[in-house]
Coordinates of C-alpha atoms and ligand atoms in Angstrom, one line a residue:
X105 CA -15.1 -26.6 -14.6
X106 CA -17.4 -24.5 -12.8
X107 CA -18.3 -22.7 -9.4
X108 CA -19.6 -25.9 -8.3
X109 CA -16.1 -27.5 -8.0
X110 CA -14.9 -24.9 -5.4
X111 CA -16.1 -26.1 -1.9
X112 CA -18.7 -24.2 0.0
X113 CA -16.7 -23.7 2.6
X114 CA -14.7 -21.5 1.4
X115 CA -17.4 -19.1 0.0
X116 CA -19.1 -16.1 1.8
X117 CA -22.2 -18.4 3.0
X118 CA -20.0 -20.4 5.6
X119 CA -17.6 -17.8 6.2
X120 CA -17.9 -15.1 9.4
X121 CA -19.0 -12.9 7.8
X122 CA -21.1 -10.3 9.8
X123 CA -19.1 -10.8 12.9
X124 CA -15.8 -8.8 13.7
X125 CA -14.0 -11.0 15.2
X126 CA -11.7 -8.5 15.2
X127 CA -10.2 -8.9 19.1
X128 CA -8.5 -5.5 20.1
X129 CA -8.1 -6.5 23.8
X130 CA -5.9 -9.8 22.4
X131 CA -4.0 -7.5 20.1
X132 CA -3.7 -5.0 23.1
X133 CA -1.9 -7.4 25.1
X134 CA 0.9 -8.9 22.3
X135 CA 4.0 -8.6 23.1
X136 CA 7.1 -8.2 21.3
X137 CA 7.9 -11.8 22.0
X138 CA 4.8 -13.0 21.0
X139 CA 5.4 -11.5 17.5
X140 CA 8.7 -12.9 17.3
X141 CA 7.1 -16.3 17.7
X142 CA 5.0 -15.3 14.9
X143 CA 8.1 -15.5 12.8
X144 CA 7.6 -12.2 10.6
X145 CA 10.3 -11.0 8.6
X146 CA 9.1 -7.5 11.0
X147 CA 9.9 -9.2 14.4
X148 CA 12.8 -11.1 13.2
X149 CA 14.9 -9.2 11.1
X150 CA 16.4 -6.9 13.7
X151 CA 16.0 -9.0 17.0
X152 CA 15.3 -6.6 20.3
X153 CA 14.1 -3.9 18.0
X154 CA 10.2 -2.6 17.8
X155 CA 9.6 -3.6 14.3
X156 CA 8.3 -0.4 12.6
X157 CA 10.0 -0.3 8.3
X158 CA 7.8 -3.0 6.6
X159 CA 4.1 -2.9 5.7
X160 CA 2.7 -5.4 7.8
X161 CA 0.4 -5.4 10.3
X162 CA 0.6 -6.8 13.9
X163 CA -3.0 -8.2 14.0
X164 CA -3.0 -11.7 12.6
X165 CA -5.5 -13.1 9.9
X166 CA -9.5 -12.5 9.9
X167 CA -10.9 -15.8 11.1
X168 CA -12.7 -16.3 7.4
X169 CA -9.4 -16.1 5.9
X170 CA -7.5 -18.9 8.8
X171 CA -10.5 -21.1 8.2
X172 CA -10.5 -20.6 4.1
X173 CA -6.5 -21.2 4.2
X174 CA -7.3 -24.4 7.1
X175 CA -9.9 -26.0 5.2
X176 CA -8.0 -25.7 1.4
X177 CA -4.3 -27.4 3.4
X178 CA -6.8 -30.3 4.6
X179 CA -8.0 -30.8 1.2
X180 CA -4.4 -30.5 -0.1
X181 CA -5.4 -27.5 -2.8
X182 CA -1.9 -26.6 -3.3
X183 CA -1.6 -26.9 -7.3
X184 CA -0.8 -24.2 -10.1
X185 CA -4.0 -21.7 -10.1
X186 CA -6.7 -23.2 -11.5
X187 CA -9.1 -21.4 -13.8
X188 CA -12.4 -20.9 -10.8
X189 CA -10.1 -19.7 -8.8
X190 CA -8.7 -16.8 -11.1
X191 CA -12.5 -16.4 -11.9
X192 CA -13.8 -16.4 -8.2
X193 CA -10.4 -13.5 -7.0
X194 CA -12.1 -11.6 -10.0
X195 CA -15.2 -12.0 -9.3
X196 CA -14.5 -11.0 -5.0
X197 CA -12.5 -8.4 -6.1
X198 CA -14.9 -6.8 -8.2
X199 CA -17.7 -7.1 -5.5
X200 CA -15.2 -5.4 -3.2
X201 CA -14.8 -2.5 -5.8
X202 CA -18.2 -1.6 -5.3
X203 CA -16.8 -0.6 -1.4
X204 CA -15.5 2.9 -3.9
X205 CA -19.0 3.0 -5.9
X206 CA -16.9 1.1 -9.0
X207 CA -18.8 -1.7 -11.1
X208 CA -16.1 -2.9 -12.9
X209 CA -16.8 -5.9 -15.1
X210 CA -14.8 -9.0 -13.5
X211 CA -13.0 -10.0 -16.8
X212 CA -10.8 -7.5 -16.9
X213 CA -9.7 -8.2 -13.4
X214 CA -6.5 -11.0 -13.8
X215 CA -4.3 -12.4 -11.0
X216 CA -0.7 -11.7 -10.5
X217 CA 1.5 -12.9 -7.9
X218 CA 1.8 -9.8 -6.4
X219 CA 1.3 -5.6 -7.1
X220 CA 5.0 -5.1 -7.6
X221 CA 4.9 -8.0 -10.4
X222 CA 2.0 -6.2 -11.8
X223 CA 4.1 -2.9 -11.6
X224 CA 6.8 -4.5 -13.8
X225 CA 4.3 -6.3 -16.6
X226 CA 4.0 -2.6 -16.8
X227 CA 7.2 -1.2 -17.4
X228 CA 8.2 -4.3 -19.6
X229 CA 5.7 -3.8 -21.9
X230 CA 4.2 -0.5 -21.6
X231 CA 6.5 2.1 -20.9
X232 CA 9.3 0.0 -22.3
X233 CA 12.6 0.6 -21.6
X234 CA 14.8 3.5 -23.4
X235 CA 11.8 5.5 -21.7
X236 CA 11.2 7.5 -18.3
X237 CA 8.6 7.3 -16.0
X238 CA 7.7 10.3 -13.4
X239 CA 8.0 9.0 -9.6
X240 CA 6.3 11.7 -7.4
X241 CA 8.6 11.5 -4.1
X242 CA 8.8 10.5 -1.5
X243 CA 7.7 7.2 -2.7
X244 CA 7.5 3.6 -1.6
X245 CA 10.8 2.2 -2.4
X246 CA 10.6 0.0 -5.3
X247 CA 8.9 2.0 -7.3
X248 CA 12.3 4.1 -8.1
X249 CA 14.7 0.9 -7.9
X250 CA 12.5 -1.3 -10.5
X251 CA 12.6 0.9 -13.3
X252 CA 15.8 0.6 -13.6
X253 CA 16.2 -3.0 -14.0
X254 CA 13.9 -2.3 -17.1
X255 CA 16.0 0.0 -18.3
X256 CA 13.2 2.5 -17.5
X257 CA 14.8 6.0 -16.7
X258 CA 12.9 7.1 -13.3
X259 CA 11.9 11.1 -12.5
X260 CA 11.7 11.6 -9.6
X261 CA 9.1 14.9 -8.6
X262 CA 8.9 15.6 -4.8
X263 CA 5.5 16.6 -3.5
X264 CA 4.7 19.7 -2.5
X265 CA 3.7 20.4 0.9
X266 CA 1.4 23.2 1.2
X267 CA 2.0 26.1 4.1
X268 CA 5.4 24.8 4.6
X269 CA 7.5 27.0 6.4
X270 CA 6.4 26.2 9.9
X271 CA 8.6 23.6 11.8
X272 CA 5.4 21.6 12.9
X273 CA 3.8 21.7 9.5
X274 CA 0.6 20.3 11.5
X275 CA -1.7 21.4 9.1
X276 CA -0.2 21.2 5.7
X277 CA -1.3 19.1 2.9
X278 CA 0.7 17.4 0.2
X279 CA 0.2 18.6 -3.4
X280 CA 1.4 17.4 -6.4
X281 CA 3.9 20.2 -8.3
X282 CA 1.8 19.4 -11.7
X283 CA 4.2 22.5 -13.4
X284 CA 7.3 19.9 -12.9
X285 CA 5.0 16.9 -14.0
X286 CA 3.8 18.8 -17.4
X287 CA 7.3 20.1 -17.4
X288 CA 8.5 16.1 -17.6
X289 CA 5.4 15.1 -20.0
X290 CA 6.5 17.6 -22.4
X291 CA 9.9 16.5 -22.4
X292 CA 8.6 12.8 -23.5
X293 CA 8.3 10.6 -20.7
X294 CA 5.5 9.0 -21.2
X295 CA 4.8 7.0 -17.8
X296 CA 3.5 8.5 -14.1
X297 CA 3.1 5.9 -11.2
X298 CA 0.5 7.4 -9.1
X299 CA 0.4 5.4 -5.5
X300 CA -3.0 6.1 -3.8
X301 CA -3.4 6.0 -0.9
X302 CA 0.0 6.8 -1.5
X303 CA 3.0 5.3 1.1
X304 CA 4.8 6.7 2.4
X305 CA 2.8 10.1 3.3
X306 CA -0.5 8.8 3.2
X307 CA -2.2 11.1 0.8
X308 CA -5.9 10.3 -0.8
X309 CA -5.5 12.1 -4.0
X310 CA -9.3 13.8 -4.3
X311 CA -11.0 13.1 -8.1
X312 CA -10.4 16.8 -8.7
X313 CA -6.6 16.5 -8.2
X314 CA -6.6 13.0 -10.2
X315 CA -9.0 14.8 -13.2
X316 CA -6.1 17.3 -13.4
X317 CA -3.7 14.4 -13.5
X318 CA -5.6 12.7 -16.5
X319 CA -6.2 15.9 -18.5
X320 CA -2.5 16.2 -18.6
X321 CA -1.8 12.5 -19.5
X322 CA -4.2 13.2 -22.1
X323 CA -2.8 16.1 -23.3
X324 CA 1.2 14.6 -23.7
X325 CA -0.5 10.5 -24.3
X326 CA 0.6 9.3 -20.3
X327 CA -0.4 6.3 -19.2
X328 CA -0.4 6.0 -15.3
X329 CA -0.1 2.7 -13.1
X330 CA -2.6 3.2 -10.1
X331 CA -1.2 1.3 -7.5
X332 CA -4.2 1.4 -5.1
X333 CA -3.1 -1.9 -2.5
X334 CA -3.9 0.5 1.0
X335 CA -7.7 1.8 -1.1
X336 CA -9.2 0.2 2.5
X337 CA -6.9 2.3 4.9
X338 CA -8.7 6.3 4.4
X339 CA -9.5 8.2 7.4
X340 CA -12.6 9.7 8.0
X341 CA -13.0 13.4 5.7
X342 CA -11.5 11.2 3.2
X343 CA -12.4 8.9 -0.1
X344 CA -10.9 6.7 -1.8
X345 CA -11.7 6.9 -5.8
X346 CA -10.3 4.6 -7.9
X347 CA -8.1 6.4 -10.7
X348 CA -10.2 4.3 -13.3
X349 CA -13.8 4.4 -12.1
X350 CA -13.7 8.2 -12.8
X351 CA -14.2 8.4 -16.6
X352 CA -14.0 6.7 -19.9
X353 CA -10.3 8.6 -20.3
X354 CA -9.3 8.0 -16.7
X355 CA -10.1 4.1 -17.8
X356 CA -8.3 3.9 -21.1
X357 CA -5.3 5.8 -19.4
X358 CA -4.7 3.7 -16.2
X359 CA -3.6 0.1 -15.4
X360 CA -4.3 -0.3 -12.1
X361 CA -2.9 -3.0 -9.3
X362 CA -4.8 -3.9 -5.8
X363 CA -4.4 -6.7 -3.5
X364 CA -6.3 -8.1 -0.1
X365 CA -2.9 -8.3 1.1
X366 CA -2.3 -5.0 3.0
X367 CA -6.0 -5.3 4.4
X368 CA -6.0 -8.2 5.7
X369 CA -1.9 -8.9 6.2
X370 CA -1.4 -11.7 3.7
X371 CA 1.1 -10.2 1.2
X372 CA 3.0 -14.0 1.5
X373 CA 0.1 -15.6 -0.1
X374 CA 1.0 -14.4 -3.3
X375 CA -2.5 -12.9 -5.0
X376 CA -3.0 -9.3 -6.4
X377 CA -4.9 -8.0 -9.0
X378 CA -4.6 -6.3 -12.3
X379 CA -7.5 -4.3 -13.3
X380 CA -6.9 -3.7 -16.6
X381 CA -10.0 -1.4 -17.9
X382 CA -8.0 -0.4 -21.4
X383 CA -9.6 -3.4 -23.7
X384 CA -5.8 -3.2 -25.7
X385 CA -4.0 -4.0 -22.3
X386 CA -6.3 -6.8 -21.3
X387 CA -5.1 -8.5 -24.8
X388 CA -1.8 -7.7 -24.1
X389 CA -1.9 -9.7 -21.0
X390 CA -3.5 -12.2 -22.0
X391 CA -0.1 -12.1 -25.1
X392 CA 2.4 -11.6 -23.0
X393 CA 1.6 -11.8 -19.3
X394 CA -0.3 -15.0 -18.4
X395 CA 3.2 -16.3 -17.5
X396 CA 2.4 -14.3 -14.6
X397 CA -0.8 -15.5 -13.4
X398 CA 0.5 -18.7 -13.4
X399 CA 2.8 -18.1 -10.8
X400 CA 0.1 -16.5 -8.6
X401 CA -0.7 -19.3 -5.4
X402 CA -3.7 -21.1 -5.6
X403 CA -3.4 -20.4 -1.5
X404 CA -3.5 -16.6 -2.0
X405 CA -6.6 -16.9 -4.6
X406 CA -8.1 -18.6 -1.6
X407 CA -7.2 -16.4 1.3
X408 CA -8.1 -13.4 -1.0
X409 CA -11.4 -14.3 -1.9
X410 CA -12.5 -15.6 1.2
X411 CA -11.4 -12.1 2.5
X412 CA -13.1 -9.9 0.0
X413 CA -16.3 -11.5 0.3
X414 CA -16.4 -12.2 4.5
X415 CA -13.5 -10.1 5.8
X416 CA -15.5 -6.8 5.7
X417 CA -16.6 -6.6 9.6
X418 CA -12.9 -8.0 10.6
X419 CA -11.4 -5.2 8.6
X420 CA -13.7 -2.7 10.0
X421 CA -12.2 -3.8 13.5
X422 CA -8.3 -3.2 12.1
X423 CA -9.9 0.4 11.2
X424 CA -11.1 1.1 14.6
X425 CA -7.8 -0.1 16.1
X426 CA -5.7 2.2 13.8
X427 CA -7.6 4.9 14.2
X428 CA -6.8 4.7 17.7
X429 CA -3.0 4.6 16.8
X430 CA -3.0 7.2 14.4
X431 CA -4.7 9.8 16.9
X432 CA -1.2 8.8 19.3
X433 CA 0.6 9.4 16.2
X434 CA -0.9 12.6 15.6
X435 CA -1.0 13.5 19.6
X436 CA 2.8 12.5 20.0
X437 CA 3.7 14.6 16.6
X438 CA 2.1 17.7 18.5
X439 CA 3.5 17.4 21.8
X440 CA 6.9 15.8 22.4
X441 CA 7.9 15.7 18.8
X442 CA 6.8 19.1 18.0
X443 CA 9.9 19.9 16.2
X444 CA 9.6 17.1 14.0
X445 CA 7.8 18.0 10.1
X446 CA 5.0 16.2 9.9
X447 CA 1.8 16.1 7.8
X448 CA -1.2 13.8 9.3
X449 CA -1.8 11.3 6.8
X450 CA -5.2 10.8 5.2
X451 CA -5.2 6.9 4.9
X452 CA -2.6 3.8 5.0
X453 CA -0.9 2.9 8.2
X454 CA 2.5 4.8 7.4
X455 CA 3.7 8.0 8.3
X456 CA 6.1 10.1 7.3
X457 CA 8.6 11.9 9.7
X458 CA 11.2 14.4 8.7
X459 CA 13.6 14.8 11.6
X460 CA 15.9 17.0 9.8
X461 CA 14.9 20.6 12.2
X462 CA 16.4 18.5 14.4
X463 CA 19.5 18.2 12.7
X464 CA 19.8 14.2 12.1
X465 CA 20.6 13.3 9.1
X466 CA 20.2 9.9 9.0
X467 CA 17.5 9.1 11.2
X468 CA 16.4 5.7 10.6
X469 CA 20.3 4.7 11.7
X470 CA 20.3 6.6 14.8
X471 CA 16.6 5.3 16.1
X472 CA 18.0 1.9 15.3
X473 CA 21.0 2.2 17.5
X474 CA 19.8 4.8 20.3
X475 CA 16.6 3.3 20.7
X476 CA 16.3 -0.1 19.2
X477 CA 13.4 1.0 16.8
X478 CA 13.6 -0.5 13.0
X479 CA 12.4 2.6 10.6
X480 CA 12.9 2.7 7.0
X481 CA 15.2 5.1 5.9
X482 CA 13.6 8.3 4.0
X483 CA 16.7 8.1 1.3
X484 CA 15.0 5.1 0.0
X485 CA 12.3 6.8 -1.0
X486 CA 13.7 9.6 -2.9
X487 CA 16.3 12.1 -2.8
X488 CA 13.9 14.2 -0.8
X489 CA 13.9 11.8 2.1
X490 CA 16.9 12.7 3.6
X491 CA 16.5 13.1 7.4
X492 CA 13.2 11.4 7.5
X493 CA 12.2 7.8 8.2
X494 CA 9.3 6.3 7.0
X495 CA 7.3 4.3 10.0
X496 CA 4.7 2.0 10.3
X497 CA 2.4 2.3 13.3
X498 CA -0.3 -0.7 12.7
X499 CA 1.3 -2.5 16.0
X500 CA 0.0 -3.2 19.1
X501 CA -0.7 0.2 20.6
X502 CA 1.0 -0.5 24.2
X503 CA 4.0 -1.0 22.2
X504 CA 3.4 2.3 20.2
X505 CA 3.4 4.1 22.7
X506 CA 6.8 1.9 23.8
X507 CA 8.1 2.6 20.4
X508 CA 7.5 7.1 21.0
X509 CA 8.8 6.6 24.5
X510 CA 12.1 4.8 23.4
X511 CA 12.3 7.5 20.5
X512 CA 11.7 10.7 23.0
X513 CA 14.7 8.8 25.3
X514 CA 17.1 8.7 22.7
X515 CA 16.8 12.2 21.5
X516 CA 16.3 13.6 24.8
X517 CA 19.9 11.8 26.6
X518 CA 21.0 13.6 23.3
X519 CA 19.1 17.0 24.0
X520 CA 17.2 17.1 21.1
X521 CA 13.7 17.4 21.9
Ligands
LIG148 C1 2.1 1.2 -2.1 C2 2.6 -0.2 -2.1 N1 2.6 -0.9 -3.3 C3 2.9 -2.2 -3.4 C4 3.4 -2.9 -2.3 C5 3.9 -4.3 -2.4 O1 2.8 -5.1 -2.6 P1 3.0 -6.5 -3.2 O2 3.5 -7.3 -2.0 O3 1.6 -6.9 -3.6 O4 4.0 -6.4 -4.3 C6 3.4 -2.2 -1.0 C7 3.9 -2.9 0.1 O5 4.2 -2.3 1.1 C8 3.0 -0.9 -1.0 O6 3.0 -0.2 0.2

């Protein structure tokens, strides 16, 4: 089969591309019952609560991606993944690497259902278990509960956070502790997840801090799984390089996982990506993991390539918008929650709040009863996350500024701010 029997309509040429259509005023004005209509495991799961602990945004679908997902439902495209379409989400996703100055070749680049799936072809076969893989903490969740269901030992390293000390922390920066990384390398663990952008603090690693990184995997023979899903979401001052564009070692060391589905909020569509740059891991996939690409949707291959190659503009509009919600973020962090540790993130649409100067210890609990605001609890990202919640703020900003103002009640009826 080829191109020819995927419908035009559905490629860049009919899409919007070039046009936003990104509509902040509309998202301006949603209201918390208007994303409960929506139906989203953020709005429904705790009902009369702002919906703040998942990793989903608040600003529906770019209209290339409706119309891709409209027109593929007329036709009735619903079967198993059809080769074009693995070859077209390869082919998108390769033309959207360039975004990070990367020409990767598109047959490397496989489909998987989704990044966590990708994460555990990983462990399975690569670090295999009876082994240990380093977790720098805080982390996002999963990545220290999967493991073990490998039997994959995790090791958990927290960040350091540079000029600590201070109760505002304003201006520190999160560092990796790479003496307790070479410390576990040395020891034999052979496996370091490196999350960049990393959730839940929202570090861009630079290429000098990720050069360190593979001169030490080098050194002990580490191989690292770059989960780069939020590579769209850096602020300005920042770049995002991926782990593998670097160098040929960087390459032959990483297996790395992206998806359109943070971008452009279709994680239910069921299409990431492997880029698999180490020639012995592309044939070990193609051994042992196509089981997995078969269970990628046909539906996600669609709404992923039609938003890699037309959902550029529309995603610069989501940018704009969260750029205006991170300066609240930031603004609130250095005025009414002054005493609250807090490092401004350099990209995703997560921050990180540690609430312990205040003396809570288990924040996300007491938000979610005193001011009906659903966090995620910092102790599921690591020991270290005691006392801190992890939020997301890519909502309507009228009801992040609701979300502050119901926080700032709570704790001040309880004298803590
Ligand atoms: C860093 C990171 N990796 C992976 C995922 C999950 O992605 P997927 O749904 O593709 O497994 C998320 C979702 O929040 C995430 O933040």
């Amino acid at each position: 089969m080829s191109m020819n029997n995927i419908p035009q309509s559905t490629t860049l040429s009919n899409t919007t591309a070039g046009t936003s259509c990104f509509d902040a005023n509309h998202i301006d004005v949603t209201t918390i019952e208007d994303l409960e209509q929506v139906g989203s495991d953020k709005w429904t799961r705790y009902p009369g609560c702002i919906g703040a602990f998942i990793a989903e945004m608040d600003y529906g679908l770019a209209p290339c991606v409706a119309e891709a997902i409209e027109e593929a439902t007329e036709r009735g495209a619903l079967g198993y993944i059809p080769d074009p379409w693995k070859k077209e989400v390869a082919r998108s996703c390769a033309a959207w690497q360039r975004r990070y100055g990367w020409e990767v070749d598109p047959t490397c680049i496989r489909p998987v259902p989704d990044v966590l799936e990708a994460f555990e072809v990983f462990l399975r076969e690569i670090v295999r278990a009876g082994n240990s893989i380093v977790v720098p903490t805080p982390a996002y969740m999963p990545f220290l509960s999967v493991p073990r269901l490998y039997g994959v030992e995790v090791l958990e390293i927290p960040m350091l956070c540079a000029g600590a000390g201070e109760s505002s922390g304003r201006n520190d920066e999160w560092l990796f502790d790479f003496d307790a990384i070479e410390q576990a390398f040395a020891n034999g663990c052979h496996a370091f997840v490196l999350c960049n952008p990393h959730n839940p603090i929202g570090k861009v690693l630079t290429r000098e801090e990720m050069l360190r990184l593979s001169d030490l995997a080098a050194k002990y023979d580490v191989r690292i799984f770059s989960d780069e899903i939020h590579a769209p979401f850096v602020y300005q001052g920042h770049t995002h390089v991926p782990f593998a564009s670097i160098n040929r070692q960087t390459a032959m060391q990483a297996f790395t996982s992206t998806s359109a589905s943070k971008s452009f909020n279709i994680p239910g569509t069921k299409c990431a990506q492997v880029i698999l740059t180490n020639p012995d891991d592309l044939e070990l996939w193609m051994r042992n993991a196509e089981w997995s690409e078969h269970q990628t949707a046909t539906i996600g291959a669609i709404a992923t390539t039609a938003a890699y190659d037309g959902g550029a503009a529309w995603f610069e509009g989501v940018m704009a918008y969260i750029e205006r919600n991170i300066a609240l973020v930031n603004e609130q962090m250095r005025t009414r929650f002054a005493k609250v540790r807090y490092v401004e993130p350099q990209g995703t649409y997560i921050a990180w709040l540690d609430f312990s100067p205040l003396g809570i210890g288990d924040p996300a609990n007491y938000f979610f009863k005193k001011a009906n605001v659903a966090l995620t609890d910092g102790r599921e990202c690591g020991e270290v996350g005691r006392g801190c919640v992890r939020m997301n703020f890519a909502m309507p900003y009228p009801l992040l500024e609701e979300c502050f103002d119901r926080m700032a009640a709570a704790l001040e009826a309880d004298g803590l701010l």
